[in-house]
Short mmCIF file of C-alpha atoms in Angstrom, two decimals:
data_model
loop_
_atom_site.label_atom_id
_atom_site.label_comp_id
_atom_site.label_asym_id
_atom_site.label_seq_id
_atom_site.Cartn_x
_atom_site.Cartn_y
_atom_site.Cartn_z
CA UNK A 1 128.12 218.34 155.80
CA UNK A 2 125.61 216.48 157.87
CA UNK A 3 125.92 212.81 158.63
CA UNK A 4 123.86 210.25 160.51
CA UNK A 5 125.32 206.91 161.53
CA UNK A 6 123.28 203.93 162.63
CA UNK A 7 125.97 201.38 163.34
CA UNK A 8 123.54 198.53 164.02
CA UNK A 9 122.50 197.10 160.70
CA UNK A 10 120.27 194.39 162.15
CA UNK A 11 119.04 193.52 165.62
CA UNK A 12 117.09 190.44 166.60
CA UNK A 13 115.37 190.09 169.97
CA UNK A 14 112.78 187.93 171.60
CA UNK A 15 109.42 189.41 172.47
CA UNK A 16 109.32 191.35 175.77
CA UNK A 17 113.01 192.16 175.66
CA UNK A 18 114.08 195.78 175.77
CA UNK A 19 116.08 197.00 172.78
CA UNK A 20 118.02 200.19 172.09
CA UNK A 21 118.69 201.51 168.61
CA UNK A 22 121.73 203.75 168.36
CA UNK A 23 122.04 206.94 166.35
CA UNK A 24 125.08 209.21 166.15
CA UNK A 25 125.02 212.41 164.15
CA UNK A 26 127.41 215.05 162.85
CA UNK A 27 126.49 218.63 162.04
CA UNK A 28 128.01 222.10 162.18
CA UNK A 29 124.65 223.75 162.61
CA UNK A 30 123.94 225.34 165.96
CA UNK A 31 120.23 224.64 165.65
CA UNK A 32 119.09 221.34 164.28
CA UNK A 33 116.37 218.73 164.57
CA UNK A 34 116.55 215.00 165.04
CA UNK A 35 113.94 212.48 163.99
CA UNK A 36 113.09 208.83 164.18
CA UNK A 37 111.00 207.06 161.56
CA UNK A 38 109.64 203.52 161.43
CA UNK A 39 109.33 201.61 158.17
CA UNK A 40 107.22 198.45 158.57
CA UNK A 41 107.20 195.78 155.86
CA UNK A 42 104.46 197.69 154.03
CA UNK A 43 107.09 200.30 153.15
CA UNK A 44 105.56 203.57 154.30
CA UNK A 45 107.77 205.62 156.60
CA UNK A 46 105.98 206.56 159.79
CA UNK A 47 107.12 209.61 161.72
CA UNK A 48 107.78 208.83 165.40
CA UNK A 49 109.43 211.82 167.03
CA UNK A 50 111.23 215.11 166.49
CA UNK A 51 113.69 216.64 168.96
CA UNK A 52 115.12 220.15 168.87
CA UNK A 53 118.81 220.64 169.49
CA UNK A 54 118.14 223.07 172.31
CA UNK A 55 115.95 220.65 174.23
CA UNK A 56 117.85 217.75 175.73
CA UNK A 57 115.04 216.41 177.84
CA UNK A 58 114.47 212.75 177.30
CA UNK A 59 111.04 211.74 176.11
CA UNK A 60 108.83 208.76 176.78
CA UNK A 61 105.78 207.73 174.82
CA UNK A 62 104.30 204.47 175.96
CA UNK A 63 106.88 201.75 175.37
CA UNK A 64 109.09 204.11 173.38
CA UNK A 65 111.73 206.40 174.87
CA UNK A 66 114.40 208.60 173.39
CA UNK A 67 117.71 209.66 174.92
CA UNK A 68 119.22 212.79 173.38
CA UNK A 69 122.78 213.68 174.43
CA UNK A 70 124.47 216.60 172.70
CA UNK A 71 127.78 215.87 174.44
CA UNK A 72 128.07 212.59 172.55
CA UNK A 73 126.00 213.65 169.51
CA UNK A 74 123.68 210.75 170.06
CA UNK A 75 119.93 210.28 169.84
CA UNK A 76 119.16 206.74 170.90
CA UNK A 77 115.77 205.05 170.77
CA UNK A 78 114.66 202.40 173.26
CA UNK A 79 111.69 200.09 172.94
CA UNK A 80 110.65 198.55 176.22
CA UNK A 81 108.99 195.15 176.31
CA UNK A 82 109.26 194.72 172.56
CA UNK A 83 106.43 193.19 170.57
CA UNK A 84 106.30 191.41 167.23
CA UNK A 85 104.55 194.46 165.74
CA UNK A 86 107.69 196.48 166.47
CA UNK A 87 109.51 194.57 163.74
CA UNK A 88 110.52 197.15 161.15
CA UNK A 89 113.39 199.19 159.83
CA UNK A 90 114.01 202.25 161.98
CA UNK A 91 115.63 205.36 160.56
CA UNK A 92 117.26 208.21 162.40
CA UNK A 93 117.39 211.53 160.54
CA UNK A 94 118.81 215.02 160.97
CA UNK A 95 117.70 218.41 159.67
CA UNK A 96 119.79 221.52 160.06
CA UNK A 97 118.26 224.98 160.33
CA UNK A 98 121.03 226.68 158.45
CA UNK A 99 122.15 224.00 156.05
CA UNK A 100 123.00 225.99 152.96
CA UNK A 101 120.28 228.46 153.82
CA UNK A 102 117.53 225.90 153.84
CA UNK A 103 115.96 223.88 156.56
CA UNK A 104 113.95 221.33 154.70
CA UNK A 105 116.44 218.61 153.85
CA UNK A 106 116.60 215.52 155.96
CA UNK A 107 119.75 213.46 156.16
CA UNK A 108 118.87 209.84 156.93
CA UNK A 109 120.94 207.11 158.47
CA UNK A 110 121.00 203.76 156.69
CA UNK A 111 118.49 202.27 159.09
CA UNK A 112 118.42 199.42 161.59
CA UNK A 113 116.34 196.34 160.87
CA UNK A 114 114.69 195.21 164.08
CA UNK A 115 113.21 191.74 164.20
CA UNK A 116 111.18 190.80 167.24
CA UNK A 117 110.61 187.07 167.47
CA UNK A 118 107.69 185.54 169.38
CA UNK B 1 93.74 216.01 158.61
CA UNK B 2 96.36 215.72 155.93
CA UNK B 3 96.83 212.71 153.70
CA UNK B 4 99.29 211.91 150.96
CA UNK B 5 98.58 209.63 148.05
CA UNK B 6 100.87 207.95 145.57
CA UNK B 7 100.09 205.92 142.52
CA UNK B 8 100.57 203.47 141.18
CA UNK B 9 101.49 201.27 144.12
CA UNK B 10 103.57 198.91 141.98
CA UNK B 11 104.87 199.16 138.45
CA UNK B 12 106.85 196.90 136.15
CA UNK B 13 108.28 198.64 133.12
CA UNK B 14 110.73 197.61 130.39
CA UNK B 15 114.01 199.41 129.89
CA UNK B 16 113.62 202.41 127.63
CA UNK B 17 109.96 203.01 128.44
CA UNK B 18 108.68 206.28 129.93
CA UNK B 19 107.67 206.75 133.55
CA UNK B 20 105.18 208.91 135.38
CA UNK B 21 104.60 208.63 139.13
CA UNK B 22 102.12 210.89 140.82
CA UNK B 23 101.87 212.21 144.34
CA UNK B 24 99.09 214.36 145.76
CA UNK B 25 98.58 215.85 149.19
CA UNK B 26 95.23 216.69 150.75
CA UNK B 27 94.35 218.88 153.68
CA UNK B 28 97.17 221.41 153.50
CA UNK B 29 98.23 224.33 151.34
CA UNK B 30 101.61 225.25 149.89
CA UNK B 31 103.47 222.25 151.25
CA UNK B 32 107.10 221.49 150.56
CA UNK B 33 107.19 218.30 148.50
CA UNK B 34 109.92 215.70 148.09
CA UNK B 35 110.75 212.64 146.01
CA UNK B 36 113.00 209.98 147.51
CA UNK B 37 114.26 206.69 146.16
CA UNK B 38 115.06 203.74 148.35
CA UNK B 39 117.23 201.10 146.75
CA UNK B 40 117.60 197.56 148.00
CA UNK B 41 120.29 198.59 150.47
CA UNK B 42 117.69 200.58 152.46
CA UNK B 43 119.28 204.01 152.21
CA UNK B 44 116.98 206.89 151.33
CA UNK B 45 118.17 209.17 148.56
CA UNK B 46 116.56 212.58 148.07
CA UNK B 47 115.90 213.08 144.37
CA UNK B 48 113.90 216.31 144.10
CA UNK B 49 112.21 218.84 146.29
CA UNK B 50 109.80 221.67 145.62
CA UNK B 51 108.79 224.68 147.67
CA UNK B 52 106.10 225.88 145.28
CA UNK B 53 104.37 225.46 141.93
CA UNK B 54 106.91 225.17 139.15
CA UNK B 55 109.84 225.30 141.59
CA UNK B 56 111.95 222.15 141.43
CA UNK B 57 115.38 221.51 142.88
CA UNK B 58 117.34 218.46 141.86
CA UNK B 59 119.63 216.78 144.32
CA UNK B 60 121.20 214.17 142.08
CA UNK B 61 121.78 214.43 138.31
CA UNK B 62 120.13 211.44 136.72
CA UNK B 63 117.66 210.03 134.31
CA UNK B 64 114.66 211.42 136.15
CA UNK B 65 112.80 214.73 136.27
CA UNK B 66 110.09 216.20 138.46
CA UNK B 67 107.31 218.69 137.99
CA UNK B 68 104.82 220.45 140.22
CA UNK B 69 101.92 221.58 138.05
CA UNK B 70 99.61 222.29 140.99
CA UNK B 71 100.11 223.27 144.61
CA UNK B 72 99.54 219.80 145.99
CA UNK B 73 100.65 217.65 143.06
CA UNK B 74 104.16 216.37 142.47
CA UNK B 75 105.10 214.21 139.49
CA UNK B 76 108.21 212.14 138.89
CA UNK B 77 109.00 211.32 135.28
CA UNK B 78 111.47 209.71 132.97
CA UNK B 79 111.61 209.60 129.19
CA UNK B 80 113.58 206.36 129.08
CA UNK B 81 113.94 204.09 132.07
CA UNK B 82 117.19 202.38 132.97
CA UNK B 83 117.64 199.19 134.95
CA UNK B 84 119.20 201.27 137.70
CA UNK B 85 115.93 203.20 138.11
CA UNK B 86 114.40 200.22 139.89
CA UNK B 87 113.56 200.92 143.50
CA UNK B 88 110.97 202.11 145.97
CA UNK B 89 109.90 205.69 145.34
CA UNK B 90 108.56 207.71 148.21
CA UNK B 91 106.88 211.08 148.13
CA UNK B 92 106.86 213.25 151.23
CA UNK B 93 105.53 216.59 152.34
CA UNK B 94 106.18 219.04 155.10
CA UNK B 95 104.52 222.23 156.20
CA UNK B 96 106.23 225.31 154.88
CA UNK B 97 107.28 227.60 157.71
CA UNK B 98 109.31 227.60 160.86
CA UNK B 99 107.36 225.37 163.19
CA UNK B 100 107.42 222.01 161.56
CA UNK B 101 110.27 220.14 159.97
CA UNK B 102 109.17 216.53 160.06
CA UNK B 103 108.28 215.07 156.71
CA UNK B 104 105.27 212.85 156.20
CA UNK B 105 105.59 210.09 153.70
CA UNK B 106 103.22 208.48 151.25
CA UNK B 107 102.75 204.73 150.80
CA UNK B 108 105.36 204.55 148.04
CA UNK B 109 105.59 203.10 144.53
CA UNK B 110 107.62 199.97 143.94
CA UNK B 111 109.17 200.21 140.47
CA UNK B 112 110.83 197.29 138.73
CA UNK B 113 112.58 197.95 135.45
CA UNK B 114 113.07 194.78 133.40
#
C-alpha cells in the first residue's frame, strides 16, 4: 500500500523567511510519481509539480524548489523569501505506475497549513 | 486549453434530500475523471473514478453514487443525504495515457447537510 506522510500539520512564518515543507512517502512500486499541490483559501487544488521516480534532479521554479531523495523516500518543498500569497494548505501526493494494475490513483498526504504573516 | 467546471459552488441541503453535483471538462477528450471529498480535517478521500462513459469505480462504499453519461461529464448523486455527507467535493481530471499523471482539479462544491 502507498502512504504519504506530511508530519508538519501547521507552519507559521514571517514574510521573507524561507520555509521547507516535508513529505515522506512509502511505496513498493519501482516506478512512481510524486506531486505537490497548493490549496489556497478559495479551495481549488492547484498543481505545482510532478517528479518521476527515476529522475532525482532537484528542481527550481522561481521561489519554489523541490528536493527529491529516493534514499530517504522524501520529496521536500522549499519556498524562498515567502510571501503572504503563499499562505495555503500544501499537499504532497504519490501515484504508482503499477498499483493494482492502474496508474491513475493519487495518494495524498494530510497537508500542511502554511501561514505567512506580514 | 482545458478547463473544469463544477456546480453548484455551494449547497445547503436537509438530511434525507437528494443530491446532484455536476462536473464538466472542456478542451480534452476521453479524460479520466475523479470525485474526491475533503472533510474538515483536510484529508482528501477518493470517492469514484471513471476511465470512460458508463465506467465507474467506487473506492469507498457509501451513500453516494456517480455516473458518467457523456465523455466529459461526471455526476455525483445521492438519493438521501446524511449529515456525514457534508464536506467539500472536488472533481478532477487527468489525461488518459502514459505521459501525464497529474490531476487537475475543479473549483469544488461546498455541501452542508443540515
